[in-house]
């Protein structure tokens, strides 16, 4: 008879913690289970998330609940057209000390939180967007020649409103590429709406949520995810997926060459693999599977593909094009 | 690093893949067999040059090469592990584990992750083995087997109905002899006049009353159609000839003229049918170049039949014209004609002709008579 080998305790503990976190958030955020899983994936993969959804779907509530469950210090930035970069990154103020000495003191901005919620990022000016995105990429802020490191873990949840686009500044593709995921918040189902009435009618559940993990646990699990094994088959599959989105590379499908103007970048390949490792750990494995890559493929690639103008005028959207590319990729595996 | 359980799963998958390869090879061989049979049928119908032995040899080579090739390709461990991951729910565990095990040079890997991977893979083995056992063989042989059997049956049928060149002459001889005592139909297409003449001859021969003296030599109408009784035909023929010589009777001038005419018959026209009863077709269907434009000795409408003495009957396989007999025939004809003239001088002593059935021409004789008539007509 087969003798079962004892599983590694470290991985087993991490898996259990992640499962507990998911269960907790599913109780608080009703009807958004997949969204919660992907958010947790991004946090443990060290990436940032762009969330797109109609007003009132609980995006802010989600960020607060996540921060509370993980015991992270969180901050919120409401973007407006008059928001200045210093309002995000912080700035120097002239402070007079008790002894009468006055100096300039750097006051960090809201970006110096472990979980930053940036509401309606497309309403901020390009200059402010650039300052924020630079902080996201570098994980540090340089002001007056002094570099200030951002805290770890550090995760930005930016939101966008798909309507009311007047007076907005859409993020350029180069800056969109810095977000690991772009998630779309669907309208809740009927059952979910009924559940919301039971959960969050009179009070915000995130306000009374107790944390089940701390920043150190997040760092530990993030480090553990980096040790998840990645086989050659999965490596080849991830590369094949990125290449399948490139219209200029030989051997791609006719749909890709016909509809796609710009494909995914190498940063997308890194994002896919990092996210797949977290998904593997969430599934209780210490190795990546093809299914892990398939689950994170659409959120990773959704905002990195640019369609041709003719295809957009024909009514084609990125979602359907990517779905066909991903299906073809899976069939070839 | 690979546990014995994982290795046993890989071995089981290898056996399944090997079996699948053999099934695929068998299916391809069956389809190739069907194609080969159809090709053999087509070639046999066109040229009659396909032998069963060659087809069987080709089939043996085909099957041996296909099965040997399938059996030679041993599925590698990596391929087996990948197959298990894809089809048995391995979740890339087996292939990842095997990669770590076979990595050259061995790379530094996190120990905790490897340990967890081994535990995961080992725990998956029983489930994968049960899925493997329950998995049906996707390769089906029904259609290919049915096609091969149908084509093989068709090939056998064609081979029996249309034999090759070795058996063809035998069947041809049999067919020509078996066509009946008087068979004007085959040559009728060539010359309607010939057919009419032949039927006239047959009726003329059958018009005479049966002769009791010639009855012991009579063997009935079937004798003319039986190749084995050609000798008896000649016996009866010789008896009839003798009776004709002795008693031309009702034939009178016609028979006399006929006998005289027969004495002058071209050697080739009469020789061959009276020599062992061989078929004129054995000498080839082409026009007999040696045949001269001889003068017809027969009256129109009647062709007297001279039954000469029996000559040694040749074997069935060697029924062809014997040039030596031609000379004998001519000499005997002249003798007969001389005797007939003497007989003609005494009409009172004439006897009635031999019974009709014995006088019937065999198909071979009919054929030669027709050919002789044709040649005569051309000469005129």
XYZ file of C-alpha atoms in Angstrom:
713
model
C 0.000 0.000 0.000
C 1.138 3.511 -0.669
C 2.851 5.161 2.267
C 1.892 8.802 2.522
C 4.859 11.040 3.020
C 4.463 13.807 5.596
C 3.873 17.126 3.917
C 6.139 19.994 4.731
C 4.779 21.885 7.732
C 5.787 25.294 6.513
C 3.825 24.957 3.309
C 0.943 23.337 5.090
C 0.776 26.186 7.619
C 0.912 28.812 4.910
C -1.806 27.057 3.001
C -3.997 26.917 6.054
C -3.504 30.597 6.823
C -4.433 31.610 3.321
C -7.551 29.444 3.422
C -8.576 31.064 6.730
C -8.051 34.531 5.259
C -10.212 33.662 2.281
C -12.973 32.318 4.447
C -12.932 35.436 6.614
C -13.115 37.812 3.703
C -15.842 35.753 2.008
C -17.982 36.288 5.078
C -17.451 40.030 4.932
C -17.516 40.552 1.193
C -20.578 38.781 -0.091
C -20.659 37.385 -3.609
C -17.134 38.329 -4.656
C -15.196 35.164 -3.905
C -13.061 35.162 -7.027
C -12.288 38.859 -6.603
C -11.138 38.222 -3.034
C -8.908 35.331 -4.162
C -7.245 37.449 -6.804
C -6.711 40.314 -4.386
C -5.053 37.976 -1.916
C -2.964 36.603 -4.763
C -1.759 40.076 -5.688
C -0.895 40.945 -2.105
C 1.218 37.838 -1.570
C 2.767 38.158 -5.024
C 3.915 41.674 -4.263
C 1.864 43.251 -7.027
C -0.624 46.086 -7.412
C -4.196 45.902 -8.564
C -6.393 48.119 -10.721
C -10.060 47.582 -9.976
C -12.730 48.722 -12.370
C -16.348 48.824 -11.346
C -19.431 50.907 -10.993
C -19.859 53.042 -7.929
C -21.287 51.345 -4.877
C -20.017 47.832 -5.485
C -17.871 47.738 -2.398
C -14.420 48.472 -3.688
C -13.445 50.646 -0.745
C -15.045 48.224 1.650
C -12.999 45.428 0.146
C -9.716 47.269 0.586
C -10.531 48.102 4.177
C -11.501 44.545 4.972
C -8.350 43.183 3.414
C -6.189 45.563 5.348
C -7.983 44.748 8.561
C -7.743 41.001 8.055
C -4.030 41.169 7.359
C -3.332 43.709 10.037
C -1.874 46.154 7.515
C -1.734 49.882 7.838
C -3.892 51.254 5.091
C -4.494 54.685 3.561
C -6.915 56.113 1.087
C -6.344 58.695 -1.646
C -9.336 60.238 -3.364
C -8.118 61.521 -6.696
C -9.422 64.752 -8.105
C -8.177 66.907 -10.932
C -6.523 69.302 -8.496
C -4.633 66.604 -6.605
C -0.938 67.398 -6.501
C 1.913 64.882 -6.425
C 2.947 66.032 -2.988
C -0.508 65.172 -1.806
C 0.279 61.598 -2.644
C 3.948 61.173 -1.954
C 4.321 63.733 0.784
C 6.374 66.820 1.090
C 8.501 68.976 3.311
C 7.117 71.379 5.737
C 8.851 73.981 7.741
C 8.771 72.919 11.341
C 9.835 74.971 14.336
C 11.267 72.912 17.087
C 10.730 73.538 20.780
C 14.198 75.059 21.107
C 13.363 77.534 18.413
C 15.263 75.769 15.658
C 13.368 75.446 12.459
C 13.952 72.861 9.874
C 12.293 71.348 6.930
C 10.759 68.067 7.821
C 9.524 65.495 5.416
C 6.000 64.509 6.047
C 5.187 61.263 4.238
C 2.105 61.155 2.164
C -0.623 58.520 2.077
C 1.502 56.394 -0.186
C 3.555 55.458 2.824
C 1.010 52.897 3.923
C 1.161 49.171 3.525
C -2.133 49.041 1.650
C -3.054 52.154 -0.352
C -6.455 52.616 -1.863
C -6.388 55.162 -4.709
C -9.936 55.960 -5.671
C -10.637 57.027 -9.250
C -7.051 57.248 -10.307
C -8.137 58.336 -13.767
C -9.362 61.622 -12.306
C -5.875 62.648 -11.148
C -3.704 64.635 -13.479
C -0.998 62.802 -15.415
C 1.637 64.412 -13.251
C 0.095 63.076 -10.075
C -0.439 59.705 -11.703
C 3.230 59.612 -12.640
C 4.334 60.364 -9.125
C 2.165 57.590 -7.749
C 3.208 55.076 -10.339
C 6.839 55.868 -9.808
C 6.412 55.122 -6.148
C 4.666 51.882 -7.041
C 7.499 50.810 -9.280
C 10.439 51.908 -7.192
C 8.879 51.376 -3.772
C 10.543 54.517 -2.636
C 10.055 58.245 -2.777
C 12.848 60.677 -3.371
C 12.313 64.152 -2.170
C 14.908 66.896 -1.973
C 17.577 64.393 -2.749
C 16.583 62.112 0.062
C 15.214 58.687 -0.665
C 12.475 57.432 1.560
C 11.684 53.755 1.335
C 8.106 52.700 1.296
C 6.961 50.141 3.894
C 6.824 46.438 3.247
C 4.602 44.836 2.341
C 3.346 47.519 -0.023
C 0.309 47.141 -2.225
C -1.715 49.715 -4.167
C -5.364 49.135 -4.968
C -6.374 51.688 -7.593
C -9.956 52.031 -8.754
C -11.542 53.301 -11.949
C -15.056 54.236 -12.840
C -16.037 52.917 -16.295
C -18.664 55.653 -16.661
C -18.479 59.413 -16.292
C -15.318 59.638 -18.302
C -15.630 63.371 -18.881
C -12.771 65.271 -17.353
C -10.720 62.173 -16.714
C -7.161 61.293 -17.623
C -6.964 57.645 -18.755
C -3.833 55.917 -17.686
C -1.378 55.375 -20.533
C -0.485 51.814 -21.439
C 3.052 52.172 -20.149
C 1.724 52.984 -16.703
C -1.035 50.420 -16.821
C 1.676 47.816 -17.275
C 2.814 48.412 -13.693
C -0.370 46.917 -12.281
C -0.200 43.174 -11.884
C -3.940 42.646 -12.196
C -6.836 44.523 -13.640
C -9.987 43.236 -12.015
C -13.540 43.928 -13.011
C -16.112 43.985 -10.254
C -19.316 42.381 -11.521
C -22.726 43.338 -10.320
C -23.705 41.004 -7.465
C -26.239 38.258 -7.955
C -29.626 38.253 -6.383
C -28.510 35.932 -3.618
C -25.488 38.110 -2.965
C -27.655 41.189 -2.658
C -29.827 39.383 -0.118
C -26.703 38.408 1.780
C -25.457 41.984 1.835
C -28.539 43.025 3.680
C -27.718 40.519 6.379
C -24.073 41.482 6.636
C -23.590 45.153 6.018
C -26.911 46.874 6.379
C -26.257 48.966 9.459
C -22.499 48.820 9.943
C -19.368 48.207 8.012
C -18.091 44.737 8.896
C -14.552 45.772 8.102
C -14.642 48.206 10.987
C -14.972 45.360 13.472
C -12.892 42.802 11.660
C -10.118 41.138 13.624
C -6.889 40.363 11.900
C -5.775 36.768 11.566
C -2.327 37.572 10.251
C 0.193 40.340 10.512
C 2.659 42.042 8.218
C 5.302 39.517 9.211
C 3.052 36.671 8.110
C 2.458 38.407 4.826
C 6.192 38.747 4.302
C 6.802 35.143 5.286
C 4.168 33.825 2.942
C 5.434 36.106 0.186
C 8.932 34.685 0.674
C 7.539 31.149 0.726
C 5.754 31.744 -2.565
C 9.080 32.550 -4.153
C 10.282 29.061 -3.307
C 7.350 27.361 -5.046
C 8.754 25.082 -7.735
C 8.260 25.912 -11.376
C 8.726 23.073 -13.838
C 9.943 23.339 -17.412
C 6.538 22.519 -18.748
C 4.980 25.476 -16.918
C 7.779 27.774 -17.952
C 7.260 26.860 -21.579
C 3.539 27.288 -21.211
C 3.891 30.768 -19.716
C 6.219 31.835 -22.500
C 3.873 30.382 -25.103
C 1.036 32.414 -23.650
C 2.915 35.684 -23.883
C 4.132 34.904 -27.385
C 0.580 34.083 -28.429
C -0.372 37.717 -27.793
C 2.356 39.113 -30.019
C 1.158 39.823 -33.578
C 4.658 40.243 -34.979
C 5.953 36.850 -33.858
C 5.667 34.033 -36.373
C 3.317 31.181 -35.673
C 0.652 33.153 -33.846
C -2.975 32.615 -34.583
C -4.733 34.573 -37.331
C -6.925 36.277 -34.718
C -3.869 37.667 -32.991
C -2.399 39.052 -36.175
C -5.710 40.434 -37.282
C -6.938 42.115 -34.096
C -4.036 42.882 -31.782
C -1.868 45.918 -32.227
C 0.414 45.543 -29.218
C 0.813 42.390 -27.185
C 1.914 41.649 -23.621
C 5.341 42.632 -22.341
C 7.978 40.562 -20.483
C 6.733 42.225 -17.301
C 3.462 40.419 -17.943
C 5.361 37.120 -18.056
C 6.871 37.840 -14.651
C 3.484 38.820 -13.275
C 1.900 35.623 -14.547
C 4.518 33.406 -12.972
C 4.533 35.244 -9.631
C 0.774 35.120 -9.414
C 0.715 31.440 -10.432
C 3.061 30.580 -7.565
C 0.699 32.155 -5.070
C -2.232 30.282 -6.638
C -0.310 27.030 -6.301
C 0.222 27.667 -2.602
C -3.436 28.584 -2.197
C -4.245 25.172 -3.727
C -1.968 23.430 -1.225
C 0.848 22.704 -3.622
C 4.517 23.564 -3.635
C 4.703 23.497 -7.426
C 3.010 25.427 -10.174
C 0.475 23.770 -12.466
C -0.896 24.821 -15.828
C -4.222 25.535 -14.182
C -2.581 28.161 -11.984
C -1.317 29.951 -15.084
C -4.712 29.722 -16.743
C -6.527 31.257 -13.773
C -4.336 34.368 -13.615
C -3.892 34.781 -17.378
C -6.878 37.016 -18.049
C -6.422 39.412 -15.079
C -2.742 39.799 -15.968
C -3.212 40.377 -19.696
C -6.477 42.292 -19.776
C -4.914 45.746 -19.487
C -1.719 44.993 -21.439
C -3.262 44.226 -24.848
C -4.069 46.944 -27.318
C -6.483 46.196 -30.117
C -6.355 47.627 -33.603
C -8.597 50.564 -34.264
C -10.433 48.683 -36.994
C -11.217 45.836 -34.618
C -12.508 48.224 -31.980
C -14.705 49.934 -34.533
C -16.016 46.517 -35.515
C -17.186 46.061 -31.949
C -14.497 43.654 -30.826
C -13.340 43.903 -27.220
C -10.212 42.815 -25.419
C -12.008 40.302 -23.229
C -13.293 38.131 -26.065
C -10.037 38.332 -28.001
C -8.015 37.297 -24.983
C -10.458 34.538 -24.167
C -9.978 32.995 -27.610
C -6.204 33.325 -27.357
C -6.169 31.670 -23.945
C -8.453 28.863 -25.143
C -6.172 28.197 -28.083
C -3.183 28.204 -25.777
C -4.772 25.644 -23.471
C -5.659 23.364 -26.346
C -2.070 23.314 -27.497
C -0.777 22.249 -24.078
C 13.999 11.556 -5.005
C 11.262 9.784 -6.935
C 9.418 7.493 -4.572
C 8.710 3.843 -5.518
C 5.013 4.622 -5.742
C 5.581 7.381 -8.236
C 7.907 5.098 -10.194
C 5.266 2.369 -10.226
C 2.762 4.845 -11.617
C 5.205 5.882 -14.296
C 5.782 2.232 -15.206
C 2.055 1.614 -15.419
C 1.629 4.625 -17.657
C 4.491 3.387 -19.807
C 2.773 0.056 -20.280
C -0.414 1.824 -21.256
C 1.364 4.085 -23.714
C 3.235 1.149 -25.195
C 0.016 -0.723 -25.590
C -1.508 2.315 -27.236
C 1.386 2.479 -29.667
C 0.839 -1.147 -30.629
C -2.864 -0.529 -31.068
C -2.165 2.412 -33.326
C 0.311 0.332 -35.312
C -2.248 -2.455 -35.626
C -4.890 -0.022 -36.809
C -2.560 1.452 -39.386
C -1.582 -2.036 -40.502
C -5.222 -3.003 -40.916
C -5.957 0.048 -42.992
C -2.828 -0.571 -45.031
C -3.930 -4.171 -45.490
C -7.252 -3.001 -46.843
C -5.507 -0.606 -49.193
C -3.080 -3.267 -50.313
C -5.911 -5.667 -51.057
C -7.719 -3.073 -53.119
C -4.540 -2.322 -55.001
C -3.959 -6.001 -55.646
C -7.516 -6.357 -56.922
C -7.061 -3.423 -59.263
C -3.769 -4.724 -60.597
C -5.179 -8.223 -60.954
C -8.179 -6.969 -62.870
C -5.970 -4.936 -65.156
C -3.082 -7.263 -65.784
C -3.890 -10.633 -64.169
C -0.379 -10.644 -62.860
C -0.817 -10.686 -59.066
C -0.084 -13.834 -57.205
C -1.345 -14.667 -53.757
C 2.134 -15.351 -52.508
C 3.352 -11.865 -53.353
C 0.413 -10.262 -51.589
C 0.930 -12.372 -48.505
C 4.604 -11.532 -48.452
C 3.863 -7.820 -48.713
C 1.374 -8.092 -45.875
C 3.845 -9.945 -43.708
C 6.484 -7.285 -44.283
C 4.001 -4.502 -43.587
C 2.777 -5.969 -40.304
C 6.228 -6.890 -39.130
C 7.630 -3.435 -39.798
C 4.691 -1.606 -38.225
C 4.630 -3.681 -35.068
C 8.385 -3.713 -34.726
C 8.526 0.046 -35.060
C 5.822 0.495 -32.435
C 7.435 -1.920 -30.062
C 10.862 -0.391 -30.516
C 9.835 3.073 -29.296
C 9.911 2.793 -25.547
C 8.077 5.712 -23.864
C 10.499 7.703 -21.766
C 9.945 8.475 -18.096
C 9.476 12.162 -18.822
C 6.806 11.446 -21.421
C 5.022 9.099 -19.026
C 5.106 11.673 -16.252
C 3.778 14.346 -18.565
C 0.987 12.062 -19.709
C 0.062 11.333 -16.113
C -0.050 15.047 -15.359
C -2.238 15.769 -18.322
C -4.676 12.898 -18.229
C -4.693 11.553 -14.683
C -4.931 14.791 -12.700
C -1.299 14.899 -11.721
C -1.280 18.727 -11.643
C 2.270 18.833 -13.030
C 3.555 17.096 -9.907
C 5.088 14.057 -11.602
C 6.825 15.957 -14.365
C 8.174 18.558 -11.927
C 9.437 15.853 -9.595
C 11.081 13.971 -12.427
C 12.771 17.129 -13.665
C 14.292 17.728 -10.263
C 15.382 14.123 -10.114
C 17.004 14.106 -13.513
C 18.418 17.637 -13.536
C 22.041 17.651 -14.679
C 23.827 19.176 -13.005
C 21.695 18.977 -9.899
C 20.466 22.427 -9.048
C 19.860 23.937 -5.667
C 16.220 23.646 -4.863
C 14.332 24.567 -1.723
C 14.192 21.473 0.428
C 10.835 22.274 1.944
C 9.207 22.697 -1.421
C 10.661 19.431 -2.704
C 9.506 17.589 0.363
C 6.020 18.967 -0.031
C 6.054 18.062 -3.702
C 7.061 14.490 -2.990
C 4.298 14.135 -0.448
C 1.777 15.574 -2.893
C 2.880 13.293 -5.718
C 2.872 10.173 -3.544
C -0.586 10.986 -2.259
C -1.816 11.344 -5.844
C -0.575 7.929 -6.986
C -3.539 5.750 -5.881
C -6.047 8.089 -7.462
C -4.054 8.228 -10.669
C -3.697 4.451 -10.825
C -7.423 3.977 -10.440
C -8.084 6.555 -13.150
C -5.604 4.808 -15.389
C -7.292 1.465 -14.868
C -10.693 2.950 -15.602
C -9.531 4.842 -18.656
C -10.657 3.137 -21.857
C -8.378 2.572 -24.780
C -9.096 5.381 -27.205
C -7.817 3.393 -30.172
C -10.591 1.340 -31.758
C -9.904 -1.384 -34.252
C -13.412 -2.245 -35.326
C -13.590 -0.186 -38.449
C -10.126 -0.948 -39.660
C -10.560 -4.651 -38.950
C -13.870 -4.739 -40.786
C -12.382 -2.902 -43.742
C -9.432 -5.263 -43.895
C -11.664 -8.336 -43.734
C -14.000 -7.034 -46.417
C -11.161 -6.152 -48.748
C -9.446 -9.481 -48.140
C -12.668 -11.333 -48.899
C -13.104 -9.293 -52.031
C -9.553 -10.051 -53.092
C -10.064 -13.773 -52.549
C -13.273 -13.664 -54.527
C -11.635 -11.846 -57.399
C -8.729 -14.251 -57.285
C -11.019 -17.227 -57.575
C -13.216 -15.772 -60.252
C -10.392 -14.421 -62.322
C -7.383 -16.664 -61.905
C -3.896 -15.681 -62.876
C -1.998 -16.549 -66.020
C -1.014 -20.107 -64.878
C -4.557 -21.240 -64.464
C -6.037 -19.300 -67.329
C -5.156 -21.634 -70.215
C -6.650 -24.605 -68.378
C -9.856 -22.838 -67.744
C -9.878 -21.551 -71.239
C -9.592 -25.089 -72.671
C -12.269 -26.313 -70.364
C -14.507 -23.483 -71.268
C -14.177 -23.979 -74.967
C -14.881 -27.724 -74.761
C -17.702 -27.210 -72.348
C -19.488 -24.830 -74.557
C -21.554 -27.615 -76.159
C -21.585 -29.865 -79.194
C -22.694 -27.171 -81.513
C -22.090 -23.692 -80.316
C -22.417 -21.235 -83.096
C -22.858 -18.329 -80.693
C -19.190 -17.458 -79.938
C -18.232 -17.153 -83.517
C -21.538 -15.816 -84.559
C -20.433 -12.319 -83.776
C -17.687 -12.662 -86.317
C -19.800 -13.965 -89.123
C -23.526 -14.505 -89.058
C -23.132 -16.578 -92.170
C -20.774 -18.902 -90.373
C -23.278 -19.433 -87.608
C -25.952 -20.197 -90.087
C -23.707 -22.637 -91.854
C -22.847 -24.330 -88.614
C -26.440 -24.734 -87.690
C -27.115 -26.104 -91.116
C -24.353 -28.582 -90.667
C -25.710 -29.628 -87.333
C -29.159 -30.096 -88.702
C -27.817 -31.946 -91.681
C -25.892 -34.262 -89.493
C -28.779 -34.900 -87.235
C -31.158 -35.528 -90.116
C -29.976 -39.106 -90.743
C -31.570 -42.079 -88.869
C -29.636 -43.575 -85.953
C -27.516 -46.526 -86.822
C -27.681 -49.524 -84.532
C -24.272 -50.643 -85.707
C -22.760 -47.453 -84.554
C -24.610 -47.437 -81.225
C -21.906 -49.054 -79.095
C -19.658 -46.207 -79.989
C -22.301 -43.664 -79.285
C -21.997 -41.944 -75.996
C -24.831 -39.526 -76.221
C -24.936 -35.799 -76.679
C -22.898 -35.189 -73.615
C -19.825 -36.737 -75.093
C -19.270 -33.841 -77.360
C -19.139 -31.447 -74.439
C -16.919 -33.507 -72.155
C -13.241 -32.941 -72.578
C -12.399 -36.252 -71.026
C -14.454 -38.051 -73.615
C -12.678 -36.591 -76.541
C -11.109 -39.896 -77.096
C -14.451 -41.577 -77.212
C -15.574 -38.903 -79.617
C -12.786 -39.850 -81.833
C -13.699 -43.450 -81.411
C -17.230 -42.737 -82.423
C -15.977 -40.454 -85.068
C -13.774 -43.075 -86.482
C -16.602 -45.551 -86.407
C -18.823 -43.082 -88.093
C -16.194 -42.345 -90.637
C -15.926 -45.991 -91.306
C -19.652 -46.251 -91.678
C -19.643 -43.265 -93.931
C -17.034 -44.820 -96.013
C -18.921 -48.060 -96.218
C -22.392 -46.650 -96.633
C -22.739 -43.136 -97.735
C -26.486 -43.845 -98.267
C -28.759 -40.897 -98.201
C -25.911 -38.600 -98.485
C -25.269 -39.722 -101.988
C -23.850 -37.072 -104.170
C -23.632 -34.634 -101.358
C -21.640 -36.954 -99.273
C -19.620 -37.990 -102.201
C -18.933 -34.450 -103.049
C -18.321 -33.791 -99.446
C -15.985 -36.655 -99.116
C -14.223 -35.538 -102.175
C -14.184 -32.107 -100.847
C -12.881 -33.224 -97.557
C -10.076 -34.900 -99.299
C -9.029 -31.584 -100.588
C -9.636 -29.700 -97.431
C -6.882 -27.416 -96.321
C -4.776 -29.252 -93.839
C -4.959 -26.652 -91.175
C -8.711 -26.347 -91.270
C -9.436 -29.950 -90.594
C -6.322 -31.216 -88.972
C -6.426 -29.703 -85.638
C -9.924 -30.746 -84.495
C -9.319 -34.307 -85.528
C -6.093 -34.599 -83.701
C -6.788 -35.344 -80.113
C -9.780 -33.042 -80.041
C -7.629 -30.088 -79.116
C -9.010 -26.613 -79.253
C -8.066 -24.422 -82.074
C -7.763 -21.581 -79.587
C -4.706 -23.179 -78.067
C -2.867 -22.276 -81.180
C -3.674 -18.691 -80.567
C -6.513 -16.452 -81.488
C -4.632 -14.787 -84.222
C -5.144 -15.656 -87.794
C -3.316 -18.728 -88.846
C -0.691 -17.365 -91.174
C 0.229 -20.819 -92.380
C -3.247 -21.374 -93.682
C -3.280 -21.003 -97.376
C -6.176 -19.809 -99.372
C -7.339 -23.301 -100.031
C -10.331 -24.182 -102.041
C -13.341 -25.126 -100.107
C -14.258 -28.685 -100.588
C -17.606 -28.350 -98.962
C -20.887 -27.669 -100.647
C -22.627 -24.625 -99.375
C -24.898 -25.636 -96.634
C -23.330 -28.955 -95.996
C -19.989 -29.784 -94.745
C -19.325 -33.486 -94.696
C -17.550 -34.654 -91.652
C -14.875 -37.148 -92.135
C -14.088 -38.997 -89.081
C -10.670 -40.333 -89.376
C -9.090 -42.984 -87.417
C -8.317 -42.307 -83.889
C -4.949 -40.814 -83.210
C -3.265 -40.857 -79.847
C -5.089 -38.363 -77.677
C -2.865 -35.790 -76.221
C -3.108 -34.777 -72.569
C -5.495 -31.998 -71.627
C -2.731 -29.591 -70.847
C -1.079 -30.114 -74.132
C -3.905 -29.714 -76.544
C -2.421 -28.084 -79.453
C -2.059 -28.812 -83.091
C 0.409 -31.451 -83.997
C 1.985 -30.644 -87.305
C 2.945 -34.311 -87.683
C -0.661 -35.272 -87.684
C -1.369 -32.942 -90.552
C 0.582 -35.115 -92.870
C -1.084 -38.199 -91.550
C -4.406 -36.594 -91.974
C -3.795 -35.695 -95.538
C -2.704 -39.151 -96.401
C -5.640 -40.704 -94.742
C -7.962 -38.294 -96.382
C -6.762 -39.283 -99.752
C -7.180 -42.899 -98.849
C -10.651 -42.273 -97.623
C -11.556 -40.372 -100.682
C -10.373 -43.194 -102.800
C -12.369 -45.647 -100.783
C -15.351 -43.379 -100.895
C -15.257 -43.298 -104.633
C -15.368 -47.000 -104.704
C -18.199 -46.963 -102.326
C -20.059 -44.420 -104.358
C -20.034 -46.761 -107.276
C -22.356 -49.024 -105.433
C -25.208 -46.999 -104.099
C -27.330 -49.982 -103.342
C -24.991 -51.043 -100.635
C -25.154 -47.690 -98.901
C -26.246 -47.600 -95.319
C -27.905 -44.892 -93.428
C -25.748 -42.319 -91.730
C -24.717 -42.628 -88.162
C -27.024 -41.475 -85.462
C -27.343 -37.727 -85.027
C -25.791 -37.320 -81.652
C -22.555 -38.906 -82.741
C -22.449 -36.719 -85.790
C -22.655 -33.506 -83.854
C -19.687 -31.308 -84.054
C -17.842 -30.482 -80.909
C -17.308 -26.830 -80.115
C -13.699 -27.130 -81.118
C -14.624 -28.570 -84.447
C -17.259 -25.967 -84.890
C -14.754 -23.266 -84.298
C -12.399 -24.635 -86.862
C -15.123 -25.088 -89.396
C -16.113 -21.498 -88.949
C -12.546 -20.360 -89.302
C -12.145 -22.396 -92.405
C -15.286 -20.914 -93.882
C -14.114 -17.458 -93.126
C -10.809 -18.092 -94.741
C -12.518 -19.514 -97.736
C -14.780 -16.553 -98.028
C -11.878 -14.196 -97.913
C -10.097 -16.157 -100.566
C -13.083 -15.827 -102.878
